[in-house]
XYZ file of C-alpha atoms in Angstrom:
698
model
C -0.001 0.168 -0.138
C 1.469 3.601 -0.730
C 1.930 5.604 1.782
C 0.171 9.268 1.808
C 3.946 10.830 1.816
C 4.762 8.144 -1.302
C 1.575 9.748 -2.893
C 2.350 12.941 -2.185
C 5.737 12.945 -3.583
C 3.980 11.307 -6.620
C 1.464 13.872 -7.068
C 4.445 16.203 -6.982
C 6.394 15.198 -10.204
C 2.540 14.948 -11.657
C 1.137 17.509 -14.159
C -2.655 17.469 -13.707
C -4.066 17.724 -16.686
C -7.370 18.600 -15.081
C -6.363 21.687 -12.995
C -4.123 23.384 -16.132
C -7.508 23.330 -18.534
C -9.665 25.029 -16.031
C -7.154 27.118 -14.813
C -7.119 28.402 -19.134
C -11.155 27.944 -19.627
C -10.974 30.550 -16.541
C -8.742 32.631 -18.234
C -11.121 32.353 -22.103
C -14.061 33.322 -19.861
C -12.074 36.186 -19.299
C -12.995 36.900 -23.475
C -16.316 36.008 -23.295
C -17.038 38.138 -20.362
C -15.957 41.059 -21.911
C -17.228 40.727 -24.966
C -20.584 40.638 -23.004
C -19.890 44.538 -21.207
C -20.824 46.570 -24.551
C -24.389 44.519 -24.281
C -24.825 45.542 -20.503
C -27.712 48.223 -19.991
C -26.192 51.542 -18.999
C -22.804 50.578 -19.647
C -21.543 53.442 -22.182
C -19.500 55.840 -19.529
C -17.650 52.959 -17.907
C -16.991 51.028 -20.783
C -17.135 53.274 -23.903
C -19.346 51.374 -26.370
C -23.139 50.405 -25.737
C -24.933 48.547 -28.217
C -28.393 49.347 -29.701
C -28.863 46.187 -28.357
C -27.800 46.142 -24.522
C -30.246 43.934 -22.820
C -30.357 42.799 -18.894
C -30.166 39.216 -20.712
C -25.979 40.302 -20.687
C -25.774 40.826 -16.738
C -27.816 37.705 -15.734
C -24.489 36.208 -17.889
C -22.042 38.617 -16.159
C -23.772 37.779 -13.196
C -23.281 33.937 -14.065
C -19.359 34.137 -14.681
C -18.239 37.100 -12.479
C -19.229 35.448 -8.981
C -17.260 32.583 -9.692
C -14.420 32.916 -12.159
C -11.729 34.246 -10.775
C -12.115 33.233 -7.419
C -11.468 29.897 -9.357
C -8.175 30.871 -10.834
C -6.943 32.357 -7.146
C -8.141 28.933 -5.589
C -5.837 26.833 -8.570
C -2.915 29.345 -8.122
C -3.021 28.283 -5.020
C -2.583 25.456 -5.628
C 0.350 24.996 -8.147
C 2.000 27.469 -6.173
C 2.576 25.464 -3.264
C 3.204 22.170 -5.724
C 5.917 24.239 -7.239
C 7.105 25.374 -3.890
C 6.907 21.984 -2.478
C 8.474 20.366 -5.920
C 11.570 23.721 -6.261
C 11.472 25.585 -3.063
C 11.471 29.304 -2.358
C 14.344 31.087 -4.548
C 12.649 28.676 -7.224
C 9.732 29.213 -7.000
C 9.866 33.780 -6.215
C 12.509 33.588 -9.082
C 9.194 31.545 -11.766
C 6.835 34.109 -10.873
C 9.078 36.968 -11.601
C 9.818 35.294 -14.614
C 5.963 34.115 -15.364
C 3.826 36.795 -13.512
C 5.978 40.286 -13.017
C 7.619 40.510 -16.297
C 4.323 39.638 -18.144
C 2.886 42.168 -15.514
C 5.608 45.525 -17.381
C 4.734 43.828 -20.374
C 1.657 44.412 -20.859
C 1.373 47.605 -18.696
C 4.074 48.972 -21.268
C 2.161 47.785 -24.785
C -1.540 46.320 -24.225
C -2.174 49.326 -21.636
C -1.304 52.180 -23.923
C -3.428 50.070 -26.671
C -6.581 50.119 -24.168
C -6.199 54.341 -23.672
C -5.666 54.384 -27.531
C -9.161 52.286 -28.019
C -10.975 53.884 -25.239
C -9.716 57.832 -27.154
C -10.864 56.029 -30.432
C -14.358 54.222 -29.523
C -15.681 58.058 -27.270
C -14.353 60.147 -30.501
C -16.202 57.884 -32.649
C -19.472 58.704 -31.421
C -18.543 62.028 -31.964
C -18.092 61.447 -35.659
C -21.019 59.072 -35.843
C -23.581 61.094 -34.999
C -22.321 64.098 -37.108
C -21.678 61.760 -40.315
C -24.661 60.036 -39.716
C -27.284 61.683 -41.983
C -23.986 63.410 -44.890
C -23.370 59.044 -45.474
C -27.150 58.402 -46.033
C -27.764 61.618 -48.909
C -23.532 60.446 -50.452
C -25.273 59.069 -53.471
C -27.188 61.774 -54.260
C -24.871 64.577 -53.144
C -25.105 67.208 -50.477
C -28.848 68.284 -49.300
C -29.444 71.497 -48.571
C -31.199 71.233 -44.605
C -34.856 72.454 -44.531
C -37.784 73.353 -42.777
C -39.291 71.001 -44.979
C -39.455 67.346 -44.589
C -40.972 66.790 -48.417
C -37.255 67.516 -49.454
C -35.473 64.253 -47.759
C -38.502 62.670 -51.038
C -35.396 61.998 -53.181
C -32.647 60.570 -50.413
C -30.655 58.034 -50.756
C -32.665 56.693 -47.486
C -34.219 53.314 -48.263
C -35.208 52.184 -45.276
C -35.873 53.842 -42.317
C -35.093 51.425 -40.246
C -31.331 52.394 -41.470
C -32.009 56.401 -39.642
C -31.320 56.581 -36.013
C -33.267 58.561 -34.267
C -31.497 58.987 -31.325
C -28.211 60.123 -33.488
C -30.870 62.705 -35.151
C -32.210 64.267 -31.633
C -28.412 64.912 -31.004
C -27.181 67.033 -33.943
C -30.727 68.515 -33.968
C -31.565 67.223 -37.341
C -35.434 67.619 -37.955
C -35.489 66.586 -41.194
C -34.501 62.844 -40.627
C -36.253 62.632 -36.747
C -39.434 63.258 -39.289
C -38.677 60.866 -42.241
C -38.024 59.265 -39.873
C -41.194 59.366 -38.059
C -43.139 59.307 -41.000
C -42.341 56.345 -41.917
C -43.938 53.969 -38.974
C -40.633 55.761 -37.159
C -42.030 55.140 -32.876
C -42.172 59.215 -31.884
C -41.802 56.765 -27.392
C -38.672 54.620 -28.677
C -37.565 54.285 -25.276
C -32.938 54.083 -23.871
C -33.680 50.614 -22.228
C -30.188 52.050 -20.018
C -32.312 54.912 -18.894
C -35.471 54.605 -19.558
C -35.641 57.743 -21.152
C -37.977 58.622 -24.380
C -36.421 60.472 -27.543
C -37.938 63.858 -26.238
C -36.419 63.063 -22.930
C -33.595 63.593 -24.678
C -34.435 67.197 -27.000
C -35.034 68.643 -23.864
C -32.320 67.442 -21.781
C -29.878 68.525 -24.999
C -32.077 71.755 -25.784
C -32.299 70.483 -28.900
C -34.859 72.560 -29.722
C -35.794 71.924 -33.543
C -35.921 67.950 -32.924
C -38.343 68.789 -29.247
C -40.517 70.738 -32.243
C -40.965 67.661 -33.724
C -42.128 64.973 -31.367
C -44.141 67.919 -30.138
C -46.047 68.434 -33.389
C -46.115 64.574 -33.112
C -48.286 63.625 -30.014
C -45.289 62.166 -28.340
C -45.783 61.628 -25.017
C -44.728 64.511 -22.604
C -45.977 62.436 -19.118
C -43.750 60.088 -20.014
C -41.216 59.307 -17.107
C -37.637 57.436 -17.340
C -36.490 55.671 -14.811
C -35.688 58.431 -11.958
C -39.134 59.284 -13.089
C -38.802 61.987 -14.210
C -40.978 63.856 -17.153
C -39.326 65.541 -20.330
C -40.545 68.693 -18.707
C -38.715 67.951 -15.967
C -35.484 67.926 -17.334
C -35.579 71.005 -18.631
C -34.804 72.231 -15.008
C -30.796 69.997 -15.013
C -27.943 72.400 -13.924
C -25.273 72.496 -16.050
C -22.806 70.888 -14.824
C -24.913 67.383 -15.311
C -25.912 68.236 -18.622
C -22.083 69.071 -19.537
C -20.845 65.907 -17.435
C -23.094 63.638 -19.200
C -22.391 65.300 -22.050
C -19.004 64.760 -21.791
C -19.675 60.711 -21.141
C -21.868 60.661 -23.646
C -19.386 62.650 -26.992
C -21.681 65.031 -27.007
C -20.014 68.809 -27.404
C -22.712 71.350 -25.730
C -22.642 75.136 -24.427
C -24.314 76.242 -22.251
C -26.229 79.047 -23.487
C -27.155 77.196 -26.936
C -28.611 74.479 -24.208
C -29.834 76.586 -22.236
C -32.128 78.782 -24.857
C -33.428 75.758 -26.688
C -34.900 74.695 -23.050
C -36.371 77.910 -22.943
C -37.768 77.583 -26.476
C -38.666 73.985 -25.572
C -40.880 75.399 -22.169
C -42.321 77.873 -24.186
C -43.505 74.724 -26.984
C -44.737 72.778 -24.325
C -46.835 75.919 -22.790
C -47.969 76.991 -26.172
C -49.137 73.535 -26.801
C -50.954 73.288 -23.903
C -53.138 76.732 -24.651
C -54.474 75.134 -28.147
C -55.064 71.257 -28.519
C -52.880 69.307 -31.018
C -55.277 68.822 -33.936
C -56.751 72.935 -34.056
C -54.790 75.250 -36.786
C -53.408 77.508 -34.315
C -51.108 74.361 -32.532
C -47.453 74.601 -32.490
C -46.381 72.987 -35.923
C -42.144 72.779 -36.091
C -42.043 74.871 -39.324
C -43.635 77.940 -37.167
C -41.632 77.006 -34.003
C -38.318 76.799 -35.549
C -38.853 79.523 -37.947
C -40.119 81.389 -35.155
C -37.024 81.432 -33.514
C -34.000 81.445 -36.128
C -35.994 85.094 -37.278
C -35.986 86.395 -33.618
C -33.580 84.284 -31.407
C -34.682 82.215 -28.678
C -34.236 84.165 -26.342
C -35.392 86.968 -27.705
C -39.143 85.451 -28.958
C -39.751 83.183 -26.185
C -39.742 86.091 -24.342
C -41.403 88.255 -25.655
C -44.449 85.630 -25.310
C -47.628 85.659 -22.803
C -47.384 82.340 -21.546
C -43.686 83.248 -20.314
C -45.423 83.811 -17.019
C -46.448 80.793 -16.705
C -42.691 79.102 -17.199
C -41.730 81.464 -15.146
C -43.833 80.695 -12.255
C -42.301 77.260 -12.917
C -38.281 78.807 -12.051
C -37.372 76.775 -14.831
C -35.184 79.444 -15.257
C -33.080 78.985 -11.807
C -30.795 76.435 -11.140
C -31.856 74.601 -8.114
C -29.171 72.135 -7.401
C -27.057 75.409 -8.239
C -28.830 76.826 -5.988
C -28.309 74.898 -3.235
C -24.927 73.888 -3.953
C -23.851 78.222 -3.997
C -26.017 78.393 -0.842
C -27.987 81.265 -2.330
C -31.161 81.466 -0.171
C -32.822 84.566 -2.227
C -32.853 82.391 -5.610
C -33.785 78.876 -3.482
C -36.773 80.705 -1.906
C -37.835 82.621 -5.283
C -37.643 78.901 -7.339
C -39.953 77.852 -4.291
C -41.560 81.038 -3.861
C -43.285 80.424 -8.307
C -43.975 76.938 -7.284
C -40.901 75.334 -8.671
C -40.180 71.454 -8.182
C -38.810 70.667 -3.934
C -38.088 67.281 -5.258
C -36.470 67.797 -7.912
C -34.251 64.853 -9.178
C -30.737 64.130 -10.699
C -30.920 62.685 -12.824
C -27.500 60.609 -13.981
C -27.346 60.682 -9.938
C -30.823 60.182 -8.453
C -30.272 62.876 -5.912
C -32.488 65.529 -5.064
C -31.860 69.032 -3.280
C -32.169 67.773 -0.268
C -29.708 64.991 -0.679
C -26.832 67.909 -1.897
C -27.939 70.451 1.091
C -26.888 67.470 2.737
C -23.477 66.574 1.449
C -22.510 69.544 0.753
C -23.227 71.360 4.172
C -25.728 73.489 3.427
C -28.115 73.713 6.481
C -30.069 77.050 4.572
C -30.699 75.950 1.457
C -31.849 72.605 3.671
C -33.916 74.220 6.233
C -35.336 76.008 3.406
C -35.793 73.248 1.120
C -37.487 70.618 4.033
C -40.055 73.713 5.651
C -41.317 73.532 1.541
C -41.785 70.094 1.931
C -38.687 68.104 1.279
C -38.777 64.483 0.858
C -36.288 62.981 4.263
C -36.796 59.765 3.314
C -36.502 61.073 -0.880
C -33.596 57.951 -1.792
C -30.877 58.658 -4.372
C -30.155 55.113 -7.029
C -27.686 54.751 -4.575
C -30.477 53.871 -1.922
C -28.967 56.844 0.467
C -31.401 58.962 1.788
C -30.290 63.094 2.459
C -29.123 62.416 6.095
C -27.604 58.917 5.361
C -24.972 61.728 3.113
C -24.104 63.479 5.726
C -21.982 61.268 7.026
C -19.715 61.371 3.901
C -16.127 61.148 4.617
C -13.778 63.815 2.935
C -12.003 61.998 0.617
C -15.515 61.492 -1.394
C -16.484 64.891 -0.480
C -13.642 66.094 -2.080
C -13.712 64.002 -4.609
C -16.714 64.945 -6.005
C -16.420 68.303 -5.153
C -13.094 67.708 -7.119
C -15.236 66.774 -9.913
C -17.667 70.001 -9.850
C -14.668 71.712 -9.724
C -16.660 72.928 -6.598
C -14.046 74.601 -3.136
C -14.867 72.827 0.078
C -13.505 73.431 3.562
C -14.007 71.461 6.115
C -14.613 73.066 8.950
C -17.766 74.839 6.545
C -18.853 71.123 5.287
C -18.840 70.074 9.647
C -20.592 72.607 10.894
C -23.113 73.115 8.475
C -23.913 69.201 8.146
C -24.149 68.915 12.444
C -27.006 71.797 12.033
C -28.721 69.674 9.565
C -28.418 67.335 11.474
C -30.600 69.279 14.141
C -32.759 70.038 12.623
C -33.582 66.953 10.618
C -33.537 65.510 14.574
C -36.192 68.427 15.453
C -38.489 67.988 12.338
C -38.868 63.933 13.327
C -38.103 63.358 16.698
C -35.683 61.791 16.808
C -32.823 61.559 18.437
C -29.830 63.502 17.771
C -27.575 62.340 14.453
C -23.705 61.928 15.441
C -21.659 62.852 12.975
C -18.296 62.349 12.092
C -15.475 64.778 13.298
C -14.543 65.493 9.292
C -11.883 68.297 10.473
C -10.070 65.433 11.243
C -10.146 63.781 8.565
C -9.060 66.800 6.288
C -5.635 67.041 8.282
C -4.974 63.918 8.438
C -6.243 62.576 4.515
C -3.720 61.056 2.522
C -1.795 63.595 0.276
C -1.936 63.857 -3.975
C 0.435 60.494 -4.255
C -1.189 58.303 -1.352
C -4.862 59.466 -3.616
C -3.154 57.924 -7.202
C -2.069 54.795 -5.129
C -5.373 54.257 -3.698
C -7.292 55.165 -7.339
C -5.321 55.334 -10.128
C -6.532 52.878 -12.747
C -3.236 51.443 -13.609
C -3.598 48.028 -14.043
C -7.135 47.673 -15.785
C -7.725 44.104 -16.849
C -4.573 43.008 -15.377
C -5.189 43.692 -11.929
C -5.482 39.849 -10.558
C -0.998 40.036 -11.983
C -0.162 41.523 -9.098
C -2.733 40.316 -6.795
C -0.478 37.402 -7.833
C 2.481 38.578 -6.901
C 1.898 39.708 -3.628
C 0.068 36.449 -2.953
C 3.720 34.529 -3.722
C 5.407 37.657 -1.733
C 3.200 36.636 1.518
C 3.389 32.882 0.966
C 7.045 31.961 0.825
C 8.208 33.204 4.044
C 5.502 31.801 6.159
C 5.431 28.339 4.568
C 8.901 28.739 5.849
C 7.750 29.684 9.640
C 5.651 26.368 9.078
C 8.442 24.239 7.671
C 10.229 25.763 10.490
C 8.364 25.104 13.437
C 7.954 21.323 12.265
C 5.104 21.752 9.846
C 4.464 18.165 8.327
C 3.554 19.711 4.951
C 0.136 17.601 4.720
C -2.926 19.643 3.839
C -5.651 19.196 6.965
C -8.520 16.933 5.844
C -10.967 19.154 6.557
C -10.464 21.193 2.984
C -10.907 17.975 1.329
C -14.097 16.924 3.292
C -17.495 19.220 3.305
C -16.757 21.012 6.655
C -15.158 22.556 4.626
C -18.348 24.301 3.116
C -18.178 25.358 6.871
C -15.607 27.559 7.104
C -14.475 28.623 4.027
C -18.424 30.855 2.619
C -18.084 32.528 6.033
C -15.196 33.343 6.021
C -14.961 34.970 2.737
C -18.544 36.471 3.251
C -17.367 38.976 5.975
C -15.543 40.257 2.994
C -18.010 40.133 0.548
C -20.068 42.342 2.683
C -18.593 45.188 1.997
C -17.901 44.670 -1.009
C -21.061 44.850 -4.323
C -22.448 48.134 -3.220
C -24.110 49.472 -6.493
C -26.806 48.534 -7.235
C -27.523 45.374 -9.029
C -23.907 44.596 -8.207
C -23.126 40.209 -7.890
C -20.147 38.925 -6.537
C -16.846 40.467 -5.625
C -15.544 44.042 -7.026
C -12.075 44.268 -8.209
C -9.968 46.863 -7.718
C -7.013 48.275 -10.327
C -5.196 50.261 -8.260
C -1.905 49.532 -6.700
C -2.786 50.376 -3.777
C -6.173 48.175 -3.087
C -9.084 47.963 -0.809
C -7.981 46.006 2.560
C -11.535 43.440 1.550
C -10.728 43.046 -1.544
C -7.472 42.022 -0.650
C -8.317 38.995 1.722
C -11.039 38.057 0.299
C -9.466 36.601 -3.552
C -6.588 35.772 -0.914
C -8.390 33.222 1.328
C -9.134 31.759 -2.486
C -5.607 31.801 -2.961
C -4.323 30.207 0.115
C -7.260 27.473 0.529
C -6.068 26.669 -2.718
C -1.999 25.894 -1.433
C -3.556 23.709 1.131
C -5.185 22.009 -1.017
C -2.581 20.183 -2.554
C -2.186 16.922 -1.206
C -2.270 13.485 -2.599
C -6.012 13.678 -1.414
C -6.236 16.181 -3.981
C -6.550 13.215 -6.441
C -9.118 11.624 -5.842
C -11.905 12.295 -7.404
C -15.280 13.234 -6.268
C -18.595 10.765 -7.466
C -20.908 12.212 -9.767
C -23.386 12.588 -6.982
C -20.981 14.986 -4.807
C -20.227 17.339 -8.399
C -24.117 17.226 -9.902
C -24.837 17.895 -5.985
C -22.486 21.077 -6.177
C -23.650 22.665 -10.104
C -27.779 21.981 -7.851
C -26.597 24.220 -4.525
C -24.954 26.535 -6.759
C -27.550 27.350 -8.783
C -29.799 27.186 -6.107
C -27.439 29.631 -4.192
C -27.559 32.008 -6.996
C -30.743 32.091 -8.134
C -30.861 33.214 -4.247
C -28.793 35.457 -4.253
C -30.155 37.586 -7.513
C -33.230 37.613 -5.345
C -31.547 39.810 -2.785
C -29.540 41.462 -5.335
C -28.936 45.708 -3.701
C -30.260 44.559 -0.543
C -32.058 47.383 1.653
C -31.325 46.469 5.147
C -27.788 44.883 7.239
C -29.729 41.798 7.732
C -30.574 41.261 3.792
C -26.917 41.942 2.866
C -25.545 39.598 5.454
C -27.484 36.828 3.553
C -27.057 38.717 0.167
C -23.131 38.359 1.250
C -23.420 34.459 2.394
C -25.034 33.404 -0.594
C -22.878 35.042 -2.782
C -19.369 33.452 -1.212
C -21.695 30.024 -1.270
C -21.837 30.016 -4.849
C -18.606 31.108 -5.805
C -17.357 28.219 -3.600
C -19.698 25.458 -4.953
C -19.265 26.642 -8.535
C -15.066 26.277 -7.757
C -15.558 22.768 -6.766
C -17.754 21.404 -8.905
C -15.019 23.237 -11.623
C -13.309 20.879 -10.043
C -15.204 18.223 -10.600
C -15.851 18.787 -14.148
C -13.073 18.689 -15.185
C -11.906 16.347 -13.412
C -13.467 13.817 -15.325
C -13.379 15.834 -18.948
C -9.467 16.417 -18.528
C -7.705 13.818 -16.729
C -5.302 12.995 -19.244
C -3.561 14.910 -21.082
C -5.565 16.465 -24.953
C -2.929 18.585 -27.196
C -5.853 20.693 -28.146
C -7.188 21.035 -24.342
C -2.959 21.647 -23.622
C -2.862 24.212 -26.456
C -5.712 26.607 -25.044
C -4.562 26.162 -22.099
C -0.767 27.751 -23.387
C -2.564 30.013 -25.115
C -4.992 31.562 -22.596
C -2.257 33.654 -21.261
C -1.613 35.722 -24.150
C -5.345 35.430 -25.421
C -6.068 37.374 -21.862
C -3.651 39.628 -21.965
C -3.797 40.814 -25.366
C -7.442 40.937 -25.865
C -8.948 43.768 -24.441
C -8.341 46.447 -27.067
C -9.488 44.252 -29.704
C -12.497 43.468 -28.564
C -13.447 47.094 -27.845
C -12.231 47.788 -31.452
C -14.883 44.910 -32.417
C -17.838 46.090 -29.917
C -17.502 49.637 -31.565
C -17.618 48.638 -35.216
C -20.693 46.417 -34.556
C -22.406 49.297 -32.123
C -24.605 49.655 -34.915
C -25.595 46.585 -36.202
C -29.273 46.157 -37.191
C -28.809 42.095 -36.145
C -29.507 39.998 -32.590
C -27.715 40.427 -29.895
C -26.404 37.367 -29.551
C -25.060 37.454 -33.448
C -22.570 40.254 -32.507
C -21.494 39.029 -29.046
C -20.736 35.775 -30.757
C -19.281 37.686 -33.888
C -16.538 39.687 -31.510
C -16.046 36.666 -28.745
C -15.346 34.546 -31.845
C -13.335 37.167 -33.861
C -11.520 38.392 -31.064
C -10.389 34.555 -29.453
C -9.590 33.179 -33.498
C -7.171 36.954 -34.177
C -5.246 35.939 -30.945
C -4.644 32.222 -31.989
C -3.469 32.912 -34.716
C -1.481 35.935 -33.257
C -0.318 33.072 -30.914
C 0.571 30.456 -33.236
C 2.286 32.407 -35.717
C 4.754 35.379 -32.515
C 4.664 34.057 -29.867
C 4.092 30.289 -28.888
C 7.881 29.076 -30.405
C 9.485 33.284 -29.372
C 11.008 34.579 -26.108
C 7.493 35.460 -25.423
C 6.631 32.394 -25.368
C 8.703 31.643 -23.529
C 8.078 34.393 -20.452
C 4.828 33.036 -20.519
C 5.269 29.970 -20.399
C 8.045 28.675 -20.551
C 10.140 27.574 -23.639
C 7.445 25.619 -26.346
C 8.299 23.044 -29.144
C 6.700 21.975 -32.182
C 4.307 19.134 -31.724
C 5.955 15.923 -32.216
C 5.034 13.834 -34.935
C 3.913 9.938 -33.612
């Protein structure tokens, strides 16, 4: 009978083909995950590309993969790290990891990362060009076509199918002619953007596009439609300039404050006129006379001379309430409220109300005026926070957001203002006074610019896992040497190979998971692409790495039964479904359960996938080994290519599943070809995987 020590020695020298294949599979899933990013609703500000067919189905796919992929990868990395340490020792392990991890990280940061930045700049700039050139290219066959206020000029245009028209591009360029043609050929006047719930009329109002707004109003577009923030098109006319400019920059739209404001005033006039006249009456507003009047008299002048401007004045639309609150301009706030302005206005970019802004910036006078006017104390922003919860915002967050808005802030002033607001809220609600943190001390001890750079600047992008592995190995070597010095036998604990492991590992990872997935609809762990990651993220993945290292033992050669593997996959499905039911938890107890379910899903999938691959890839298969070897290169190099391909198919009128598959397959094939020709048997291949040799003929 073979002793455990002999079995262990044997296992050290055996290559785990199943775990090799599984590690490569986890790497390649990264391409699938990123190929689906452009199809997530509302992803454009973060990713740079959002497909016209974005769908929540891809959000589900993202959750399914992200909930376990990198956890499994770190677990297997810990396994192979222990294998190498047991076989070669600490010094050889350190040298090996420098060659295979640290050097590829530096090379990728010097090559792939700049390519990613260039690709980002290209796709964001391409959005602007696409909006400007969309209509010009449509009429190329007929030569230049001058704009006209008469849609009949489109009769001889090159457009043969109204499906070619992107009405959103018409809004952004204020192209009333093309939009009118789109509507006359059956286009949906109430088309909705799935990411925000906004209609075409919402967009025209927000960006102050008077001509296209006139077309939509005349076409009886729904003026009472509400977006996901509960705002109507009319509500967006009072959006503050900073928010407007910021959203415009994210979507690649250049805006001028004067034009946006005058356009909004003109749209407000159209709304007022449309309210005074039924749409079917002869005096009803039309896109032609509205635009011509604006062009002849100027938007501001023509608007201010109309009798019904007084009704617009009463709504206080000429006052930006958010600006008045942030500047603590009590006169403007009272004027706005006296004229009937909406006190519970919502900022469409983050769902915050004016009272949220007053609490965050410590504007006590503004907050008191808003509360007296009936501002909702229980209103929630997009992060589920009520106004009083923003009184607890730390100095780092306060300073960062103030910097983005170009607002000068003083910690002592904000602290005093917040304390006054806390007293006001306490008096109104009858609840005990809110005890706030000392913001002045936080400001005094705030990290300098260099430390902020280390914590927040996105240095690594998708290469962050290599940076984590560098740190994990640095921690691993001295810990193993100390364990050996005190007499550690080298065998892993028995619990890691039994079902009892879940009772220990799930709660252990649920603790750091509790502090992650805080954004709405987030599932699974967060990632950190900065030099100094948050402790919760670092500890979370460290647990998986060390669990994988102690899993390395002769017992890990044992193949789980089909029953156990099936049970694990079933438990994975149950915990995943339970986690989705509790996504975006609103109470601490819900968050605890949510964290436990997310952690359970990760562990069940980790051991379930190990079991599946132990059956399918226990013996070496050349194609599986080839893909496993290539997966490192494919993952390092894929991101810029994925982004460019997503941008190329973004506006295609084709099923999203087809475009997603095209991006995934094209990226994989192109990079596999580059691996075979440029990497596998070159110095790059030596750095990534060790020396490679051509396949030997049998």
